[in-house]
Amino acid sequence: MSGRSSTHIMLSVWKALLLREATFRLFGTRAAWAWLLLEPLSHFAFLTFLFAIVRQRVVGGIDVAIWLILGLIGFFTFRRTANQMGGAIDSNLALFTYRQVLPFDAIVVRGVLEGLIMLVAFILVTLVMALIGYDVVPDRPLMVLGGFFGLWLLGGSLGLAVAVGGVIVEETRQIFSMLMMPLYFISGVIFPLSAVPPQYREILMLNPVVHGVEAMRAGFSTYYHASDGLDLSYLYLCALCLLALGLTLYTRFAKAIETT
Amino acid sequence: MIVAEHLTKKYPTRAGPPHWVLRDVNFTIPPRLSVGILGKNGAGKSTLLRIIAGTDHPTSGMVRRDVRVSWPVGFGGGLQGSLTGRQNAKFVCRIQGRESEADEIMQRMQDFAEIGTAFDEPVKTYSSGMKARLQFAMSLAFEFDVYISDEVTAVGDANFRKKALAHFQSLVGKAGLIMVSHNEQTLKDYCKAGLLLHEGQAYWYDEIGDAIDAYKAKSAT
Protein backbone atom coordinates (compact mmCIF):
# COMPACT_ATOMS: atom_id res chain seq x y z
CA MET A 1 0.00 0.00 0.00
CA SER A 2 1.23 3.45 -0.80
CA GLY A 3 0.14 4.86 2.53
CA ARG A 4 -1.38 7.98 1.00
CA SER A 5 -4.81 8.98 2.25
CA SER A 6 -7.65 9.14 -0.25
CA THR A 7 -7.84 12.90 0.09
CA HIS A 8 -4.13 13.20 -0.53
CA ILE A 9 -4.39 11.06 -3.66
CA MET A 10 -7.38 13.02 -4.91
CA LEU A 11 -5.64 16.35 -4.44
CA SER A 12 -2.47 15.27 -6.20
CA VAL A 13 -4.56 13.85 -9.06
CA TRP A 14 -6.48 17.12 -9.31
CA LYS A 15 -3.28 19.10 -9.42
CA ALA A 16 -1.79 16.81 -12.06
CA LEU A 17 -4.93 16.88 -14.20
CA LEU A 18 -5.38 20.62 -13.87
CA LEU A 19 -1.82 21.35 -14.98
CA ARG A 20 -1.99 18.85 -17.81
CA GLU A 21 -5.33 20.09 -19.04
CA ALA A 22 -4.32 23.74 -18.70
CA THR A 23 -1.08 23.21 -20.61
CA PHE A 24 -3.02 21.53 -23.36
CA ARG A 25 -5.87 24.06 -23.49
CA LEU A 26 -3.53 27.07 -23.49
CA PHE A 27 -0.52 25.83 -25.43
CA GLY A 28 -1.62 22.52 -27.00
CA THR A 29 -2.06 23.99 -30.46
CA ARG A 30 -0.66 27.13 -32.00
CA ALA A 31 -1.81 30.15 -29.96
CA ALA A 32 -4.50 27.98 -28.38
CA TRP A 33 -5.00 30.61 -25.70
CA ALA A 34 -5.99 33.21 -28.28
CA TRP A 35 -8.74 30.99 -29.65
CA LEU A 36 -10.26 30.70 -26.20
CA LEU A 37 -10.84 34.46 -26.23
CA LEU A 38 -11.73 34.64 -29.87
CA GLU A 39 -15.02 32.77 -29.64
CA PRO A 40 -16.84 35.18 -27.30
CA LEU A 41 -15.08 38.14 -28.91
CA SER A 42 -16.25 37.22 -32.40
CA HIS A 43 -19.83 37.01 -31.15
CA PHE A 44 -19.32 40.36 -29.47
CA ALA A 45 -17.94 42.02 -32.59
CA PHE A 46 -20.73 40.72 -34.78
CA LEU A 47 -23.46 41.70 -32.35
CA THR A 48 -22.10 45.19 -31.69
CA PHE A 49 -22.10 45.60 -35.45
CA LEU A 50 -25.75 44.54 -35.63
CA PHE A 51 -26.76 46.88 -32.83
CA ALA A 52 -24.84 49.67 -34.55
CA ILE A 53 -26.87 49.09 -37.71
CA VAL A 54 -30.16 49.42 -35.86
CA ARG A 55 -28.64 52.42 -34.06
CA GLN A 56 -29.37 51.08 -30.66
CA ARG A 57 -26.77 52.48 -28.28
CA VAL A 58 -28.42 51.73 -24.97
CA VAL A 59 -30.22 48.67 -23.65
CA GLY A 60 -32.21 48.95 -20.43
CA GLY A 61 -30.27 52.03 -19.46
CA ILE A 62 -26.70 50.82 -19.99
CA ASP A 63 -24.36 51.03 -22.94
CA VAL A 64 -24.99 48.27 -25.45
CA ALA A 65 -21.34 47.18 -25.50
CA ILE A 66 -21.28 46.66 -21.74
CA TRP A 67 -24.68 44.99 -21.90
CA LEU A 68 -23.44 42.55 -24.52
CA ILE A 69 -20.08 41.82 -22.91
CA LEU A 70 -21.65 40.96 -19.57
CA GLY A 71 -24.26 38.76 -21.20
CA LEU A 72 -21.81 36.96 -23.44
CA ILE A 73 -19.20 36.36 -20.73
CA GLY A 74 -21.88 35.08 -18.38
CA PHE A 75 -23.53 32.82 -20.92
CA PHE A 76 -20.28 31.46 -22.31
CA THR A 77 -19.07 30.67 -18.81
CA PHE A 78 -22.22 28.63 -18.32
CA ARG A 79 -22.13 26.91 -21.69
CA ARG A 80 -18.43 26.16 -21.86
CA THR A 81 -18.29 24.79 -18.35
CA ALA A 82 -21.24 22.51 -19.05
CA ASN A 83 -19.74 21.46 -22.39
CA GLN A 84 -16.27 20.77 -21.07
CA MET A 85 -17.48 18.84 -18.07
CA GLY A 86 -20.01 16.93 -20.13
CA GLY A 87 -17.21 15.62 -22.35
CA ALA A 88 -14.71 15.00 -19.56
CA ILE A 89 -15.23 11.25 -19.29
CA ASP A 90 -14.99 10.58 -23.02
CA SER A 91 -11.85 12.62 -23.53
CA ASN A 92 -10.00 11.21 -20.55
CA LEU A 93 -10.90 7.53 -20.92
CA ALA A 94 -7.29 6.49 -21.35
CA LEU A 95 -6.26 8.09 -18.07
CA PHE A 96 -8.55 5.88 -16.04
CA THR A 97 -6.06 3.08 -16.59
CA TYR A 98 -4.16 4.79 -13.82
CA ARG A 99 -6.05 3.49 -10.80
CA GLN A 100 -5.67 6.84 -9.02
CA VAL A 101 -7.57 8.81 -11.67
CA LEU A 102 -11.34 8.58 -11.40
CA PRO A 103 -13.89 10.00 -13.85
CA PHE A 104 -15.06 12.31 -11.07
CA ASP A 105 -11.61 13.90 -10.90
CA ALA A 106 -11.58 14.54 -14.63
CA ILE A 107 -15.04 16.13 -14.52
CA VAL A 108 -14.31 18.39 -11.56
CA VAL A 109 -10.94 19.53 -12.87
CA ARG A 110 -12.39 20.53 -16.22
CA GLY A 111 -15.05 22.62 -14.52
CA VAL A 112 -12.53 24.39 -12.32
CA LEU A 113 -10.23 25.06 -15.26
CA GLU A 114 -13.05 26.44 -17.39
CA GLY A 115 -14.14 28.73 -14.56
CA LEU A 116 -10.59 30.04 -14.20
CA ILE A 117 -10.20 30.57 -17.95
CA MET A 118 -13.45 32.51 -18.16
CA LEU A 119 -12.56 34.58 -15.10
CA VAL A 120 -9.26 35.56 -16.71
CA ALA A 121 -11.08 36.31 -19.97
CA PHE A 122 -13.56 38.46 -18.05
CA ILE A 123 -10.77 40.44 -16.38
CA LEU A 124 -8.90 40.89 -19.67
CA VAL A 125 -11.97 42.13 -21.50
CA THR A 126 -12.76 44.53 -18.65
CA LEU A 127 -9.24 45.92 -18.79
CA VAL A 128 -9.45 46.42 -22.54
CA MET A 129 -12.82 48.17 -22.19
CA ALA A 130 -11.29 50.44 -19.56
CA LEU A 131 -8.42 51.28 -21.89
CA ILE A 132 -10.82 52.16 -24.67
CA GLY A 133 -12.47 54.59 -22.30
CA TYR A 134 -15.53 52.84 -20.91
CA ASP A 135 -16.40 53.27 -17.28
CA VAL A 136 -15.97 49.68 -16.13
CA VAL A 137 -16.28 50.09 -12.37
CA PRO A 138 -19.44 48.22 -11.37
CA ASP A 139 -21.84 49.77 -8.86
CA ARG A 140 -22.30 46.47 -7.05
CA PRO A 141 -19.27 44.30 -7.82
CA LEU A 142 -20.42 41.47 -5.57
CA MET A 143 -23.65 41.13 -7.52
CA VAL A 144 -21.72 40.93 -10.79
CA LEU A 145 -19.50 38.23 -9.33
CA GLY A 146 -22.53 36.54 -7.79
CA GLY A 147 -24.14 36.25 -11.21
CA PHE A 148 -20.91 35.08 -12.81
CA PHE A 149 -20.23 32.47 -10.14
CA GLY A 150 -23.84 31.31 -10.20
CA LEU A 151 -23.72 30.77 -13.95
CA TRP A 152 -20.47 28.83 -13.54
CA LEU A 153 -22.03 26.69 -10.83
CA LEU A 154 -25.12 26.08 -12.94
CA GLY A 155 -22.96 25.11 -15.91
CA GLY A 156 -20.86 22.84 -13.73
CA SER A 157 -23.86 21.12 -12.18
CA LEU A 158 -25.37 20.62 -15.61
CA GLY A 159 -22.03 19.38 -16.92
CA LEU A 160 -21.75 16.80 -14.17
CA ALA A 161 -25.29 15.59 -14.84
CA VAL A 162 -24.58 15.41 -18.59
CA ALA A 163 -21.30 13.54 -18.08
CA VAL A 164 -22.97 10.99 -15.82
CA GLY A 165 -26.07 10.86 -17.99
CA GLY A 166 -23.89 10.12 -21.01
CA VAL A 167 -22.73 6.90 -19.40
CA ILE A 168 -26.26 5.75 -18.66
CA VAL A 169 -27.95 6.99 -21.84
CA GLU A 170 -25.54 7.45 -24.73
CA GLU A 171 -27.54 10.18 -26.45
CA THR A 172 -27.46 12.59 -23.51
CA ARG A 173 -24.77 14.79 -24.98
CA GLN A 174 -26.49 15.13 -28.35
CA ILE A 175 -29.71 16.23 -26.65
CA PHE A 176 -27.71 18.64 -24.52
CA SER A 177 -26.04 20.29 -27.53
CA MET A 178 -29.40 20.58 -29.26
CA LEU A 179 -30.86 22.45 -26.28
CA MET A 180 -27.92 24.84 -26.01
CA MET A 181 -28.61 26.65 -29.26
CA PRO A 182 -32.15 27.90 -28.44
CA LEU A 183 -31.03 28.60 -24.89
CA TYR A 184 -28.60 31.15 -26.28
CA PHE A 185 -31.48 33.07 -27.80
CA ILE A 186 -34.00 32.89 -24.98
CA SER A 187 -31.61 33.72 -22.15
CA GLY A 188 -31.59 37.44 -22.80
CA VAL A 189 -27.96 37.37 -23.84
CA ILE A 190 -28.29 39.04 -27.22
CA PHE A 191 -31.97 39.89 -27.21
CA PRO A 192 -33.38 41.98 -24.35
CA LEU A 193 -36.17 40.17 -22.55
CA SER A 194 -37.78 43.52 -21.77
CA ALA A 195 -38.90 43.51 -25.41
CA VAL A 196 -40.95 40.38 -24.77
CA PRO A 197 -44.61 40.83 -23.70
CA PRO A 198 -45.01 40.22 -19.93
CA GLN A 199 -47.15 37.09 -20.20
CA TYR A 200 -44.42 35.34 -22.23
CA ARG A 201 -41.59 36.85 -20.24
CA GLU A 202 -42.83 35.08 -17.14
CA ILE A 203 -42.26 31.79 -18.89
CA LEU A 204 -38.79 32.82 -20.06
CA MET A 205 -37.91 33.83 -16.51
CA LEU A 206 -38.20 30.17 -15.49
CA ASN A 207 -34.86 29.71 -17.21
CA PRO A 208 -32.23 30.16 -14.47
CA VAL A 209 -29.59 31.39 -16.94
CA VAL A 210 -31.57 34.62 -17.41
CA HIS A 211 -31.25 35.42 -13.73
CA GLY A 212 -27.48 35.09 -13.79
CA VAL A 213 -27.06 37.19 -16.92
CA GLU A 214 -29.44 39.91 -15.72
CA ALA A 215 -27.88 39.95 -12.24
CA MET A 216 -24.48 40.65 -13.76
CA ARG A 217 -25.92 43.64 -15.61
CA ALA A 218 -27.98 44.89 -12.70
CA GLY A 219 -24.89 44.63 -10.52
CA PHE A 220 -22.91 46.66 -13.00
CA SER A 221 -25.24 49.62 -12.95
CA THR A 222 -27.99 50.49 -10.51
CA TYR A 223 -29.69 52.29 -13.40
CA TYR A 224 -30.13 49.10 -15.39
CA HIS A 225 -33.75 48.07 -15.88
CA ALA A 226 -33.45 44.36 -15.32
CA SER A 227 -36.27 42.01 -16.30
CA ASP A 228 -39.04 41.85 -13.71
CA GLY A 229 -38.71 38.97 -11.31
CA LEU A 230 -34.92 38.93 -11.29
CA ASP A 231 -33.92 36.68 -8.41
CA LEU A 232 -30.34 35.53 -8.03
CA SER A 233 -31.29 32.98 -5.37
CA TYR A 234 -33.45 31.22 -7.96
CA LEU A 235 -30.32 30.65 -10.05
CA TYR A 236 -28.47 29.19 -7.08
CA LEU A 237 -31.42 27.04 -6.12
CA CYS A 238 -31.55 25.56 -9.63
CA ALA A 239 -27.78 25.06 -9.65
CA LEU A 240 -27.76 23.27 -6.29
CA CYS A 241 -30.70 21.05 -7.26
CA LEU A 242 -28.91 20.06 -10.45
CA LEU A 243 -25.70 19.48 -8.49
CA ALA A 244 -27.53 17.21 -6.06
CA LEU A 245 -29.02 15.35 -9.01
CA GLY A 246 -25.62 14.95 -10.67
CA LEU A 247 -23.93 13.75 -7.50
CA THR A 248 -26.74 11.31 -6.74
CA LEU A 249 -26.59 9.88 -10.24
CA TYR A 250 -22.81 9.59 -9.99
CA THR A 251 -23.01 7.74 -6.68
CA ARG A 252 -25.76 5.46 -7.92
CA PHE A 253 -23.94 4.55 -11.13
CA ALA A 254 -20.37 4.85 -9.83
CA LYS A 255 -19.53 1.26 -10.72
CA ALA A 256 -20.73 1.63 -14.30
CA ILE A 257 -19.02 5.00 -14.70
CA GLU A 258 -15.73 3.83 -13.30
CA THR A 259 -15.51 0.80 -15.54
CA THR A 260 -16.20 2.59 -18.82
CA MET B 1 0.38 -10.63 -1.56
CA ILE B 2 -2.64 -10.52 -3.84
CA VAL B 3 -5.63 -12.61 -2.85
CA ALA B 4 -8.63 -13.17 -5.10
CA GLU B 5 -11.71 -14.30 -3.23
CA HIS B 6 -14.78 -15.68 -4.99
CA LEU B 7 -14.06 -13.46 -7.94
CA THR B 8 -16.94 -13.37 -10.39
CA LYS B 9 -17.33 -11.23 -13.47
CA LYS B 10 -20.15 -11.38 -15.94
CA TYR B 11 -21.05 -9.17 -18.88
CA PRO B 12 -24.59 -8.70 -20.13
CA THR B 13 -25.16 -9.95 -23.66
CA ARG B 14 -27.70 -9.03 -26.28
CA ALA B 15 -28.92 -12.61 -26.44
CA GLY B 16 -30.09 -12.52 -22.83
CA PRO B 17 -28.14 -14.83 -20.56
CA PRO B 18 -25.04 -13.06 -19.27
CA HIS B 19 -21.60 -14.09 -20.35
CA TRP B 20 -19.64 -15.39 -17.38
CA VAL B 21 -15.99 -14.55 -17.74
CA LEU B 22 -14.91 -15.50 -14.26
CA ARG B 23 -16.90 -17.79 -12.00
CA ASP B 24 -16.00 -17.95 -8.34
CA VAL B 25 -12.27 -17.72 -8.94
CA ASN B 26 -9.93 -18.04 -5.96
CA PHE B 27 -6.18 -17.79 -5.91
CA THR B 28 -3.31 -16.27 -3.97
CA ILE B 29 -0.28 -14.74 -5.56
CA PRO B 30 2.61 -14.70 -3.09
CA PRO B 31 4.83 -11.64 -2.95
CA ARG B 32 7.67 -11.24 -5.43
CA LEU B 33 6.54 -14.08 -7.68
CA SER B 34 6.26 -13.74 -11.43
CA VAL B 35 3.09 -15.26 -12.77
CA GLY B 36 1.98 -15.78 -16.34
CA ILE B 37 -1.73 -15.81 -17.09
CA LEU B 38 -2.76 -18.11 -19.93
CA GLY B 39 -6.01 -18.79 -21.67
CA LYS B 40 -7.80 -18.59 -24.95
CA ASN B 41 -8.94 -15.32 -26.48
CA GLY B 42 -11.87 -14.08 -24.45
CA ALA B 43 -11.06 -16.33 -21.50
CA GLY B 44 -10.92 -13.27 -19.23
CA LYS B 45 -7.18 -12.72 -18.96
CA SER B 46 -7.25 -8.98 -19.53
CA THR B 47 -10.37 -8.60 -17.40
CA LEU B 48 -8.63 -10.38 -14.55
CA LEU B 49 -5.57 -8.23 -15.00
CA ARG B 50 -7.67 -5.07 -14.88
CA ILE B 51 -9.41 -6.25 -11.73
CA ILE B 52 -6.04 -6.97 -10.11
CA ALA B 53 -4.82 -3.53 -11.17
CA GLY B 54 -7.91 -1.98 -9.61
CA THR B 55 -9.33 -0.35 -12.72
CA ASP B 56 -12.25 -2.73 -13.17
CA HIS B 57 -14.75 -3.96 -10.62
CA PRO B 58 -15.73 -7.62 -10.27
CA THR B 59 -19.44 -8.42 -10.31
CA SER B 60 -18.97 -10.07 -6.93
CA GLY B 61 -16.08 -11.20 -4.81
CA MET B 62 -12.99 -9.14 -4.24
CA VAL B 63 -9.27 -8.81 -4.66
CA ARG B 64 -7.23 -7.95 -1.61
CA ARG B 65 -3.95 -6.21 -2.27
CA ASP B 66 -1.44 -5.16 0.33
CA VAL B 67 1.17 -4.26 -2.25
CA ARG B 68 1.67 -1.45 -4.72
CA VAL B 69 0.50 -2.64 -8.11
CA SER B 70 1.61 -0.86 -11.29
CA TRP B 71 -0.57 0.15 -14.20
CA PRO B 72 -0.07 -2.10 -17.23
CA VAL B 73 3.60 -1.82 -18.21
CA GLY B 74 3.98 -0.05 -21.52
CA PHE B 75 0.44 1.32 -21.39
CA GLY B 76 0.34 4.22 -23.81
CA GLY B 77 -3.17 5.61 -23.97
CA GLY B 78 -2.38 8.21 -21.38
CA LEU B 79 0.15 10.08 -23.46
CA GLN B 80 -1.09 13.50 -24.58
CA GLY B 81 0.32 14.02 -28.07
CA SER B 82 0.84 17.75 -27.92
CA LEU B 83 2.72 17.61 -24.62
CA THR B 84 6.37 16.66 -24.48
CA GLY B 85 7.65 13.37 -23.13
CA ARG B 86 8.81 15.21 -20.05
CA GLN B 87 5.45 16.87 -19.44
CA ASN B 88 3.69 13.52 -19.78
CA ALA B 89 6.19 11.93 -17.43
CA LYS B 90 5.70 14.66 -14.87
CA PHE B 91 1.97 14.12 -14.98
CA VAL B 92 2.44 10.47 -14.07
CA CYS B 93 4.84 11.43 -11.25
CA ARG B 94 2.18 13.74 -9.88
CA ILE B 95 -0.65 11.24 -9.86
CA GLN B 96 1.65 8.71 -8.23
CA GLY B 97 2.32 11.25 -5.51
CA ARG B 98 6.03 11.40 -6.30
CA GLU B 99 6.29 14.97 -7.45
CA SER B 100 9.05 15.76 -4.98
CA GLU B 101 11.29 13.13 -6.59
CA ALA B 102 10.09 13.85 -10.12
CA ASP B 103 13.49 15.00 -11.40
CA GLU B 104 15.19 11.80 -10.31
CA ILE B 105 12.43 9.60 -11.68
CA MET B 106 12.37 11.43 -14.99
CA GLN B 107 16.13 11.08 -15.27
CA ARG B 108 15.72 7.32 -14.86
CA MET B 109 13.04 7.32 -17.56
CA GLN B 110 15.21 9.30 -19.91
CA ASP B 111 18.16 6.98 -19.37
CA PHE B 112 16.12 3.85 -19.83
CA ALA B 113 14.16 5.01 -22.86
CA GLU B 114 17.30 6.25 -24.66
CA ILE B 115 15.35 8.67 -26.79
CA GLY B 116 17.78 11.51 -26.20
CA THR B 117 16.60 15.06 -26.73
CA ALA B 118 13.27 13.82 -28.08
CA PHE B 119 12.23 13.64 -24.42
CA ASP B 120 11.58 17.38 -24.66
CA GLU B 121 9.68 17.20 -27.95
CA PRO B 122 5.90 16.70 -28.29
CA VAL B 123 4.98 13.04 -28.12
CA LYS B 124 3.07 13.26 -31.42
CA THR B 125 6.39 13.68 -33.22
CA TYR B 126 7.65 10.32 -31.90
CA SER B 127 7.97 7.20 -33.99
CA SER B 128 5.99 4.23 -32.68
CA GLY B 129 9.21 2.66 -31.41
CA MET B 130 10.17 5.77 -29.49
CA LYS B 131 6.71 5.99 -28.02
CA ALA B 132 6.89 2.39 -26.90
CA ARG B 133 10.27 2.99 -25.29
CA LEU B 134 8.96 5.99 -23.38
CA GLN B 135 5.88 4.13 -22.19
CA PHE B 136 7.98 1.24 -21.03
CA ALA B 137 10.44 3.48 -19.26
CA MET B 138 7.62 5.37 -17.58
CA SER B 139 6.37 2.21 -15.91
CA LEU B 140 9.77 0.93 -14.89
CA ALA B 141 10.98 4.18 -13.36
CA PHE B 142 8.66 3.65 -10.40
CA GLU B 143 9.34 0.97 -7.84
CA PHE B 144 6.22 -1.15 -7.61
CA ASP B 145 5.86 -4.37 -5.65
CA VAL B 146 4.04 -5.96 -8.56
CA TYR B 147 4.27 -5.04 -12.22
CA ILE B 148 1.43 -5.85 -14.55
CA SER B 149 1.86 -6.50 -18.22
CA ASP B 150 -0.64 -7.24 -20.96
CA GLU B 151 1.05 -8.46 -24.13
CA VAL B 152 3.37 -5.53 -24.49
CA THR B 153 6.73 -6.77 -23.31
CA ALA B 154 7.78 -7.29 -26.89
CA VAL B 155 8.03 -3.67 -27.92
CA GLY B 156 10.85 -1.80 -29.54
CA ASP B 157 13.81 -3.25 -31.40
CA ALA B 158 15.80 -6.33 -30.41
CA ASN B 159 18.21 -4.34 -28.29
CA PHE B 160 15.47 -2.70 -26.32
CA ARG B 161 13.68 -6.01 -25.78
CA LYS B 162 16.87 -7.47 -24.39
CA LYS B 163 17.25 -4.51 -22.07
CA ALA B 164 13.66 -4.84 -20.87
CA LEU B 165 14.10 -8.53 -20.17
CA ALA B 166 17.35 -7.88 -18.31
CA HIS B 167 15.59 -5.24 -16.24
CA PHE B 168 12.81 -7.62 -15.27
CA GLN B 169 15.29 -10.34 -14.43
CA SER B 170 17.13 -7.90 -12.18
CA LEU B 171 13.84 -7.39 -10.35
CA VAL B 172 13.46 -11.08 -9.54
CA GLY B 173 13.29 -11.40 -5.78
CA LYS B 174 12.53 -7.70 -5.41
CA ALA B 175 9.24 -7.34 -7.21
CA GLY B 176 6.53 -9.53 -8.67
CA LEU B 177 5.23 -9.61 -12.22
CA ILE B 178 1.85 -10.65 -13.50
CA MET B 179 1.71 -10.93 -17.25
CA VAL B 180 -0.62 -12.02 -19.99
CA SER B 181 0.95 -13.41 -23.13
CA HIS B 182 0.27 -15.88 -25.89
CA ASN B 183 3.95 -16.32 -26.57
CA GLU B 184 5.31 -19.45 -24.96
CA GLN B 185 8.89 -18.21 -25.01
CA THR B 186 7.98 -14.88 -23.43
CA LEU B 187 6.13 -16.66 -20.66
CA LYS B 188 9.07 -18.97 -20.02
CA ASP B 189 11.53 -16.08 -20.05
CA TYR B 190 9.61 -13.91 -17.62
CA CYS B 191 7.49 -16.15 -15.42
CA LYS B 192 7.95 -18.72 -12.71
CA ALA B 193 4.37 -19.77 -11.99
CA GLY B 194 1.30 -19.93 -14.21
CA LEU B 195 -2.40 -19.28 -13.87
CA LEU B 196 -4.60 -20.89 -16.50
CA LEU B 197 -8.04 -19.48 -17.18
CA HIS B 198 -10.44 -21.90 -18.75
CA GLU B 199 -14.23 -21.61 -18.98
CA GLY B 200 -14.52 -19.24 -16.06
CA GLN B 201 -12.27 -21.24 -13.80
CA ALA B 202 -8.68 -20.54 -12.77
CA TYR B 203 -6.05 -23.24 -12.33
CA TRP B 204 -2.80 -22.54 -10.52
CA TYR B 205 0.52 -24.12 -11.51
CA ASP B 206 3.73 -23.62 -9.57
CA GLU B 207 5.75 -24.14 -12.74
CA ILE B 208 4.99 -22.15 -15.87
CA GLY B 209 5.96 -25.17 -17.99
CA ASP B 210 3.14 -27.22 -16.46
CA ALA B 211 0.69 -24.40 -17.07
CA ILE B 212 1.68 -24.25 -20.73
CA ASP B 213 1.28 -28.02 -21.09
CA ALA B 214 -2.10 -27.91 -19.41
CA TYR B 215 -3.15 -25.02 -21.63
CA LYS B 216 -2.21 -26.99 -24.74
CA ALA B 217 -4.05 -30.06 -23.48
CA LYS B 218 -7.16 -27.96 -22.67
CA SER B 219 -7.23 -26.14 -25.98
CA ALA B 220 -6.74 -29.40 -27.88
CA THR B 221 -9.95 -30.88 -26.48
CSV table of C-alpha atoms in Angstrom, one decimal, chain B residues 62-199:
chain,number,residue,atom,x,y,z
B,62,MET,CA,-13.0,-9.1,-4.2
B,63,VAL,CA,-9.3,-8.8,-4.7
B,64,ARG,CA,-7.2,-8.0,-1.6
B,65,ARG,CA,-3.9,-6.2,-2.3
B,66,ASP,CA,-1.4,-5.2,0.3
B,67,VAL,CA,1.2,-4.3,-2.3
B,68,ARG,CA,1.7,-1.5,-4.7
B,69,VAL,CA,0.5,-2.6,-8.1
B,70,SER,CA,1.6,-0.9,-11.3
B,71,TRP,CA,-0.6,0.2,-14.2
B,72,PRO,CA,-0.1,-2.1,-17.2
B,73,VAL,CA,3.6,-1.8,-18.2
B,74,GLY,CA,4.0,0.0,-21.5
B,75,PHE,CA,0.4,1.3,-21.4
B,76,GLY,CA,0.3,4.2,-23.8
B,77,GLY,CA,-3.2,5.6,-24.0
B,78,GLY,CA,-2.4,8.2,-21.4
B,79,LEU,CA,0.2,10.1,-23.5
B,80,GLN,CA,-1.1,13.5,-24.6
B,81,GLY,CA,0.3,14.0,-28.1
B,82,SER,CA,0.8,17.7,-27.9
B,83,LEU,CA,2.7,17.6,-24.6
B,84,THR,CA,6.4,16.7,-24.5
B,85,GLY,CA,7.6,13.4,-23.1
B,86,ARG,CA,8.8,15.2,-20.0
B,87,GLN,CA,5.4,16.9,-19.4
B,88,ASN,CA,3.7,13.5,-19.8
B,89,ALA,CA,6.2,11.9,-17.4
B,90,LYS,CA,5.7,14.7,-14.9
B,91,PHE,CA,2.0,14.1,-15.0
B,92,VAL,CA,2.4,10.5,-14.1
B,93,CYS,CA,4.8,11.4,-11.2
B,94,ARG,CA,2.2,13.7,-9.9
B,95,ILE,CA,-0.7,11.2,-9.9
B,96,GLN,CA,1.7,8.7,-8.2
B,97,GLY,CA,2.3,11.2,-5.5
B,98,ARG,CA,6.0,11.4,-6.3
B,99,GLU,CA,6.3,15.0,-7.4
B,100,SER,CA,9.1,15.8,-5.0
B,101,GLU,CA,11.3,13.1,-6.6
B,102,ALA,CA,10.1,13.8,-10.1
B,103,ASP,CA,13.5,15.0,-11.4
B,104,GLU,CA,15.2,11.8,-10.3
B,105,ILE,CA,12.4,9.6,-11.7
B,106,MET,CA,12.4,11.4,-15.0
B,107,GLN,CA,16.1,11.1,-15.3
B,108,ARG,CA,15.7,7.3,-14.9
B,109,MET,CA,13.0,7.3,-17.6
B,110,GLN,CA,15.2,9.3,-19.9
B,111,ASP,CA,18.2,7.0,-19.4
B,112,PHE,CA,16.1,3.9,-19.8
B,113,ALA,CA,14.2,5.0,-22.9
B,114,GLU,CA,17.3,6.3,-24.7
B,115,ILE,CA,15.3,8.7,-26.8
B,116,GLY,CA,17.8,11.5,-26.2
B,117,THR,CA,16.6,15.1,-26.7
B,118,ALA,CA,13.3,13.8,-28.1
B,119,PHE,CA,12.2,13.6,-24.4
B,120,ASP,CA,11.6,17.4,-24.7
B,121,GLU,CA,9.7,17.2,-27.9
B,122,PRO,CA,5.9,16.7,-28.3
B,123,VAL,CA,5.0,13.0,-28.1
B,124,LYS,CA,3.1,13.3,-31.4
B,125,THR,CA,6.4,13.7,-33.2
B,126,TYR,CA,7.7,10.3,-31.9
B,127,SER,CA,8.0,7.2,-34.0
B,128,SER,CA,6.0,4.2,-32.7
B,129,GLY,CA,9.2,2.7,-31.4
B,130,MET,CA,10.2,5.8,-29.5
B,131,LYS,CA,6.7,6.0,-28.0
B,132,ALA,CA,6.9,2.4,-26.9
B,133,ARG,CA,10.3,3.0,-25.3
B,134,LEU,CA,9.0,6.0,-23.4
B,135,GLN,CA,5.9,4.1,-22.2
B,136,PHE,CA,8.0,1.2,-21.0
B,137,ALA,CA,10.4,3.5,-19.3
B,138,MET,CA,7.6,5.4,-17.6
B,139,SER,CA,6.4,2.2,-15.9
B,140,LEU,CA,9.8,0.9,-14.9
B,141,ALA,CA,11.0,4.2,-13.4
B,142,PHE,CA,8.7,3.6,-10.4
B,143,GLU,CA,9.3,1.0,-7.8
B,144,PHE,CA,6.2,-1.1,-7.6
B,145,ASP,CA,5.9,-4.4,-5.7
B,146,VAL,CA,4.0,-6.0,-8.6
B,147,TYR,CA,4.3,-5.0,-12.2
B,148,ILE,CA,1.4,-5.8,-14.5
B,149,SER,CA,1.9,-6.5,-18.2
B,150,ASP,CA,-0.6,-7.2,-21.0
B,151,GLU,CA,1.0,-8.5,-24.1
B,152,VAL,CA,3.4,-5.5,-24.5
B,153,THR,CA,6.7,-6.8,-23.3
B,154,ALA,CA,7.8,-7.3,-26.9
B,155,VAL,CA,8.0,-3.7,-27.9
B,156,GLY,CA,10.9,-1.8,-29.5
B,157,ASP,CA,13.8,-3.3,-31.4
B,158,ALA,CA,15.8,-6.3,-30.4
B,159,ASN,CA,18.2,-4.3,-28.3
B,160,PHE,CA,15.5,-2.7,-26.3
B,161,ARG,CA,13.7,-6.0,-25.8
B,162,LYS,CA,16.9,-7.5,-24.4
B,163,LYS,CA,17.2,-4.5,-22.1
B,164,ALA,CA,13.7,-4.8,-20.9
B,165,LEU,CA,14.1,-8.5,-20.2
B,166,ALA,CA,17.3,-7.9,-18.3
B,167,HIS,CA,15.6,-5.2,-16.2
B,168,PHE,CA,12.8,-7.6,-15.3
B,169,GLN,CA,15.3,-10.3,-14.4
B,170,SER,CA,17.1,-7.9,-12.2
B,171,LEU,CA,13.8,-7.4,-10.3
B,172,VAL,CA,13.5,-11.1,-9.5
B,173,GLY,CA,13.3,-11.4,-5.8
B,174,LYS,CA,12.5,-7.7,-5.4
B,175,ALA,CA,9.2,-7.3,-7.2
B,176,GLY,CA,6.5,-9.5,-8.7
B,177,LEU,CA,5.2,-9.6,-12.2
B,178,ILE,CA,1.8,-10.6,-13.5
B,179,MET,CA,1.7,-10.9,-17.3
B,180,VAL,CA,-0.6,-12.0,-20.0
B,181,SER,CA,0.9,-13.4,-23.1
B,182,HIS,CA,0.3,-15.9,-25.9
B,183,ASN,CA,4.0,-16.3,-26.6
B,184,GLU,CA,5.3,-19.5,-25.0
B,185,GLN,CA,8.9,-18.2,-25.0
B,186,THR,CA,8.0,-14.9,-23.4
B,187,LEU,CA,6.1,-16.7,-20.7
B,188,LYS,CA,9.1,-19.0,-20.0
B,189,ASP,CA,11.5,-16.1,-20.1
B,190,TYR,CA,9.6,-13.9,-17.6
B,191,CYS,CA,7.5,-16.1,-15.4
B,192,LYS,CA,7.9,-18.7,-12.7
B,193,ALA,CA,4.4,-19.8,-12.0
B,194,GLY,CA,1.3,-19.9,-14.2
B,195,LEU,CA,-2.4,-19.3,-13.9
B,196,LEU,CA,-4.6,-20.9,-16.5
B,197,LEU,CA,-8.0,-19.5,-17.2
B,198,HIS,CA,-10.4,-21.9,-18.7
B,199,GLU,CA,-14.2,-21.6,-19.0
